[in-house]
CSV table of C-alpha atoms in Angstrom, one decimal:
chain,number,residue,atom,x,y,z
A,1,ASP,CA,-10.4,-17.6,27.9
A,2,GLN,CA,-12.9,-15.6,26.3
A,3,GLN,CA,-12.7,-12.1,27.8
A,4,VAL,CA,-15.9,-10.6,26.1
A,5,LYS,CA,-18.8,-12.8,25.8
A,6,GLN,CA,-22.1,-12.5,23.6
A,7,ASN,CA,-24.1,-15.4,25.2
A,8,SER,CA,-26.8,-15.3,22.9
A,9,PRO,CA,-25.9,-16.7,19.3
A,10,SER,CA,-29.3,-15.2,18.1
A,11,LEU,CA,-32.1,-12.8,18.8
A,12,SER,CA,-35.6,-12.5,17.3
A,13,VAL,CA,-37.4,-9.7,17.9
A,14,GLN,CA,-40.8,-8.1,16.1
A,15,GLU,CA,-40.4,-5.3,14.0
A,16,GLY,CA,-41.3,-1.8,16.2
A,17,ARG,CA,-40.0,-3.5,19.4
A,18,ILE,CA,-37.2,-2.9,21.5
A,19,SER,CA,-34.3,-5.4,20.4
A,20,ILE,CA,-31.6,-5.7,23.5
A,21,LEU,CA,-28.6,-7.2,23.1
A,22,ASN,CA,-26.3,-8.0,26.0
A,23,CYS,CA,-22.5,-8.3,26.4
A,24,ASP,CA,-20.2,-9.2,29.2
A,25,TYR,CA,-16.5,-8.9,30.0
A,26,THR,CA,-14.2,-10.5,32.4
A,27,ASN,CA,-10.7,-8.0,32.0
A,28,SER,CA,-11.3,-5.3,34.5
A,29,MET,CA,-8.7,-3.3,32.8
A,30,PHE,CA,-11.1,-2.8,29.6
A,31,ASP,CA,-12.1,0.9,29.3
A,32,TYR,CA,-13.6,1.9,26.1
A,33,PHE,CA,-16.4,-0.5,24.7
A,34,LEU,CA,-17.8,-0.5,21.1
A,35,TRP,CA,-20.6,-2.0,19.1
A,36,TYR,CA,-20.1,-3.1,15.4
A,37,LYS,CA,-23.0,-4.1,13.1
A,38,LYS,CA,-22.3,-6.4,10.4
A,39,TYR,CA,-24.4,-7.1,7.3
A,40,PRO,CA,-23.6,-10.7,5.0
A,41,ALA,CA,-20.6,-10.5,2.9
A,42,GLU,CA,-19.6,-6.8,4.3
A,43,GLY,CA,-17.1,-6.0,6.8
A,44,PRO,CA,-18.2,-4.6,10.4
A,45,THR,CA,-18.9,-1.0,10.4
A,46,PHE,CA,-19.1,0.9,13.7
A,47,LEU,CA,-22.0,1.7,15.2
A,48,ILE,CA,-21.9,3.4,18.6
A,49,SER,CA,-19.2,3.4,21.5
A,50,ILE,CA,-19.2,4.1,25.5
A,51,SER,CA,-16.1,5.1,27.7
A,52,SER,CA,-16.3,3.9,31.3
A,53,ILE,CA,-16.9,7.2,32.5
A,54,LYS,CA,-20.3,7.1,31.2
A,55,ASP,CA,-23.1,4.6,31.8
A,56,LYS,CA,-25.2,5.4,28.8
A,57,ASN,CA,-24.7,6.9,25.1
A,58,GLU,CA,-27.4,7.5,23.0
A,59,ASP,CA,-27.4,7.8,19.1
A,60,GLY,CA,-30.7,8.3,17.5
A,61,ARG,CA,-32.6,4.8,17.7
A,62,PHE,CA,-29.7,3.3,19.4
A,63,THR,CA,-28.6,3.2,23.0
A,64,VAL,CA,-25.5,1.5,24.9
A,65,PHE,CA,-25.6,0.9,28.9
A,66,LEU,CA,-22.8,0.2,30.8
A,67,ASN,CA,-22.6,-1.6,34.2
A,68,LYS,CA,-19.1,-1.6,35.3
A,69,SER,CA,-19.6,-3.3,38.8
A,70,ALA,CA,-21.4,-6.0,36.8
A,71,LYS,CA,-18.8,-5.9,33.9
A,72,HIS,CA,-22.3,-5.8,31.7
A,73,LEU,CA,-22.9,-3.6,28.6
A,74,SER,CA,-26.0,-3.8,26.7
A,75,LEU,CA,-27.1,-2.2,23.1
A,76,HIS,CA,-30.7,-1.0,22.8
A,77,ILE,CA,-32.7,-0.6,19.5
A,78,VAL,CA,-35.9,1.3,19.6
A,79,PRO,CA,-37.9,0.8,17.6
A,80,SER,CA,-36.3,-2.1,15.9
A,81,GLN,CA,-36.5,-1.8,12.0
A,82,PRO,CA,-36.0,-4.6,9.2
A,83,GLY,CA,-32.8,-3.2,8.3
A,84,ASP,CA,-31.4,-3.7,11.6
A,85,SER,CA,-31.1,-7.3,11.0
A,86,ALA,CA,-27.5,-8.0,11.1
A,87,VAL,CA,-24.8,-9.7,13.1
A,88,TYR,CA,-23.8,-7.2,16.4
A,89,PHE,CA,-20.4,-7.6,17.8
A,90,CYS,CA,-19.2,-6.4,20.8
A,91,ALA,CA,-15.8,-5.3,21.2
A,92,ALA,CA,-14.0,-3.7,24.4
A,93,SER,CA,-10.4,-1.8,24.7
A,94,GLU,CA,-8.1,-1.2,27.4
A,95,TYR,CA,-8.1,2.5,26.6
A,96,SER,CA,-10.0,4.8,24.1
A,97,GLY,CA,-7.5,6.3,21.9
A,98,GLY,CA,-5.3,3.0,22.1
A,99,GLY,CA,-6.2,2.3,18.7
A,100,ALA,CA,-8.3,-0.8,17.3
A,101,ASP,CA,-5.3,-2.8,17.5
A,102,GLY,CA,-6.1,-3.4,21.2
A,103,LEU,CA,-10.0,-4.2,20.5
A,104,THR,CA,-11.1,-8.1,21.9
A,105,PHE,CA,-14.1,-8.7,20.0
A,106,GLY,CA,-17.1,-11.1,21.2
A,107,LYS,CA,-18.2,-13.8,19.0
A,108,GLY,CA,-21.7,-11.4,17.7
A,109,THR,CA,-25.4,-11.9,18.4
A,110,HIS,CA,-27.5,-12.6,14.9
A,111,LEU,CA,-30.5,-10.0,15.1
A,112,ILE,CA,-33.4,-11.0,13.3
A,113,ILE,CA,-36.3,-8.4,13.0
A,114,GLN,CA,-39.4,-10.0,12.2
A,115,PRO,CA,-42.3,-8.0,10.1
B,1,GLU,CA,-15.4,8.6,-0.1
B,2,ALA,CA,-14.6,5.0,-1.3
B,3,GLY,CA,-14.3,2.5,1.5
B,4,VAL,CA,-11.7,-0.1,2.3
B,5,ALA,CA,-11.1,-2.2,-1.0
B,6,GLN,CA,-9.9,-6.4,-0.6
B,7,SER,CA,-9.4,-8.7,-3.3
B,8,PRO,CA,-10.2,-11.2,-3.8
B,9,ARG,CA,-13.7,-11.8,-2.4
B,10,TYR,CA,-13.3,-15.7,-2.1
B,11,LYS,CA,-10.2,-18.1,-2.6
B,12,ILE,CA,-10.5,-21.7,-2.3
B,13,ILE,CA,-7.0,-23.3,-2.1
B,14,GLU,CA,-5.6,-27.0,-0.9
B,15,LYS,CA,-3.5,-27.2,2.1
B,16,ARG,CA,0.0,-26.6,1.8
B,17,GLN,CA,-0.7,-23.9,-1.2
B,18,SER,CA,0.4,-20.2,-0.8
B,19,VAL,CA,-1.9,-17.4,-1.0
B,20,ALA,CA,-2.4,-13.6,-1.2
B,21,PHE,CA,-4.5,-11.4,-0.2
B,22,TRP,CA,-4.8,-7.3,-1.1
B,23,CYS,CA,-5.9,-4.2,0.6
B,24,ASN,CA,-6.4,-0.7,-0.4
B,25,PRO,CA,-7.5,1.4,2.8
B,26,ILE,CA,-9.3,4.4,2.6
B,27,SER,CA,-7.3,7.5,1.0
B,28,GLY,CA,-5.4,9.3,4.0
B,29,HIS,CA,-5.4,6.5,6.5
B,30,ALA,CA,-2.3,5.9,7.7
B,31,THR,CA,-3.3,3.0,10.2
B,32,LEU,CA,-3.8,-0.3,8.6
B,33,TYR,CA,-4.8,-3.5,10.1
B,34,TRP,CA,-5.6,-7.1,9.1
B,35,TYR,CA,-7.7,-9.3,11.1
B,36,GLN,CA,-8.6,-13.1,10.8
B,37,GLN,CA,-12.2,-14.1,11.6
B,38,ILE,CA,-12.9,-17.8,12.1
B,39,LEU,CA,-16.7,-18.7,11.6
B,40,GLY,CA,-18.6,-18.3,14.5
B,41,GLN,CA,-15.8,-16.1,15.9
B,42,GLY,CA,-15.1,-12.2,16.5
B,43,PRO,CA,-12.3,-10.7,14.5
B,44,LYS,CA,-9.0,-11.2,15.6
B,45,LEU,CA,-6.1,-9.0,14.9
B,46,LEU,CA,-3.2,-10.5,13.0
B,47,ILE,CA,-0.8,-7.3,12.3
B,48,GLN,CA,-1.1,-3.3,12.4
B,49,PHE,CA,0.7,-1.2,10.3
B,50,GLN,CA,1.3,2.8,10.7
B,51,ASN,CA,1.9,4.2,7.4
B,52,ASN,CA,4.9,1.6,6.2
B,53,GLY,CA,6.0,0.4,9.7
B,54,VAL,CA,4.9,-2.4,11.4
B,55,VAL,CA,3.4,-1.6,14.7
B,56,ASP,CA,2.0,-4.9,16.2
B,57,ASP,CA,2.5,-8.2,14.8
B,58,SER,CA,2.4,-10.4,18.0
B,59,GLN,CA,-0.3,-12.3,16.8
B,60,LEU,CA,0.7,-13.3,13.7
B,61,PRO,CA,1.9,-16.8,12.9
B,62,LYS,CA,5.0,-15.8,11.4
B,63,ASP,CA,6.5,-19.1,10.2
B,64,ARG,CA,3.9,-19.3,7.5
B,65,PHE,CA,2.1,-15.7,7.6
B,66,SER,CA,3.8,-12.4,6.1
B,67,ALA,CA,2.3,-9.1,5.4
B,68,GLU,CA,3.6,-5.9,4.0
B,69,ARG,CA,2.8,-2.2,3.2
B,70,LEU,CA,5.5,-1.1,1.2
B,71,LYS,CA,4.5,2.5,0.6
B,72,GLY,CA,2.4,3.4,3.4
B,73,VAL,CA,-0.8,2.8,1.2
B,74,ASP,CA,-2.0,-0.9,-0.3
B,75,SER,CA,-1.1,-3.8,1.8
B,76,THR,CA,-0.7,-7.6,0.8
B,77,LEU,CA,-1.2,-10.6,3.5
B,78,LYS,CA,0.4,-14.0,2.4
B,79,ILE,CA,-0.1,-17.1,3.7
B,80,GLN,CA,2.6,-19.8,2.9
B,81,PRO,CA,2.0,-23.2,3.2
B,82,ALA,CA,-1.7,-22.7,4.1
B,83,LYS,CA,-3.4,-25.2,6.8
B,84,LEU,CA,-6.9,-26.3,7.2
B,85,GLU,CA,-7.2,-24.1,10.1
B,86,ASP,CA,-6.7,-20.9,8.3
B,87,SER,CA,-9.8,-21.3,6.7
B,88,ALA,CA,-11.5,-17.9,7.6
B,89,VAL,CA,-12.4,-14.3,6.5
B,90,TYR,CA,-9.3,-12.0,6.4
B,91,LEU,CA,-10.4,-8.4,7.0
B,92,CYS,CA,-8.7,-5.6,6.4
B,93,ALA,CA,-9.2,-2.1,8.3
B,94,SER,CA,-8.0,1.3,8.1
B,95,SER,CA,-8.3,4.5,10.3
B,96,LYS,CA,-6.9,8.2,9.8
B,97,ARG,CA,-4.7,7.9,13.1
B,98,VAL,CA,-3.2,5.4,15.4
B,99,THR,CA,-5.0,6.4,18.1
B,100,ASP,CA,-8.4,5.9,16.4
B,101,THR,CA,-10.2,3.0,18.1
B,102,GLU,CA,-13.0,2.9,15.7
B,103,ALA,CA,-11.9,1.4,12.3
B,104,PHE,CA,-13.5,1.1,9.1
B,105,PHE,CA,-13.5,-2.6,7.7
B,106,GLY,CA,-13.7,-3.8,4.2
B,107,GLN,CA,-15.8,-6.6,3.1
B,108,GLY,CA,-13.1,-9.1,3.7
B,109,THR,CA,-11.8,-12.1,2.1
B,110,ARG,CA,-13.0,-15.6,2.6
B,111,LEU,CA,-10.4,-18.1,2.4
B,112,THR,CA,-11.3,-22.0,2.3
B,113,VAL,CA,-8.5,-24.5,2.8
B,114,VAL,CA,-9.1,-28.2,1.3
């Protein structure tokens, strides 16, 4: 049973436009959500997180939106740049401060930024 | 600051052979994780250490997998004997505190079992 779902295996976006990556979850106990970015032959790198007490968190070009009632979160990248081409993993935990052992990852979405 | 170091980067072995992976976490990071990432899947936790003690190994297939972190710094993950389904990238990650949800990952070791 997949508790964190990223239904788009890949997404192609033109440089300068907005990239929107989606993530759905089924476990209502999830309370803290993270996005990781992964380049080929490298390990995942933490990008941005959001707690369930918020519905939005912003860091530069990256914004994460959380809709708890829909059990849905999304990562917006604007404007998209060539260096944003990577695989993006959505991850969820039952609580912040619980350590990375409680993380459940999605399968990832491969974002391709076209010039 | 140096990142999480892992070796080897790639390994190809035959089924039923044994293999070992090594990880050196970021200096000062007390918590160390080993994850398994099968192609097309997200990382899945295998084991978590706090210093040299095991915190969580509930998802480690203990009949064939073992891990240790004897001096609370470096760690090794061993598979013996390997099966075809063990083909995956093995990721080591570390964090300063056990409560840190955001961990720092190494580049991983890609294992192919033939």
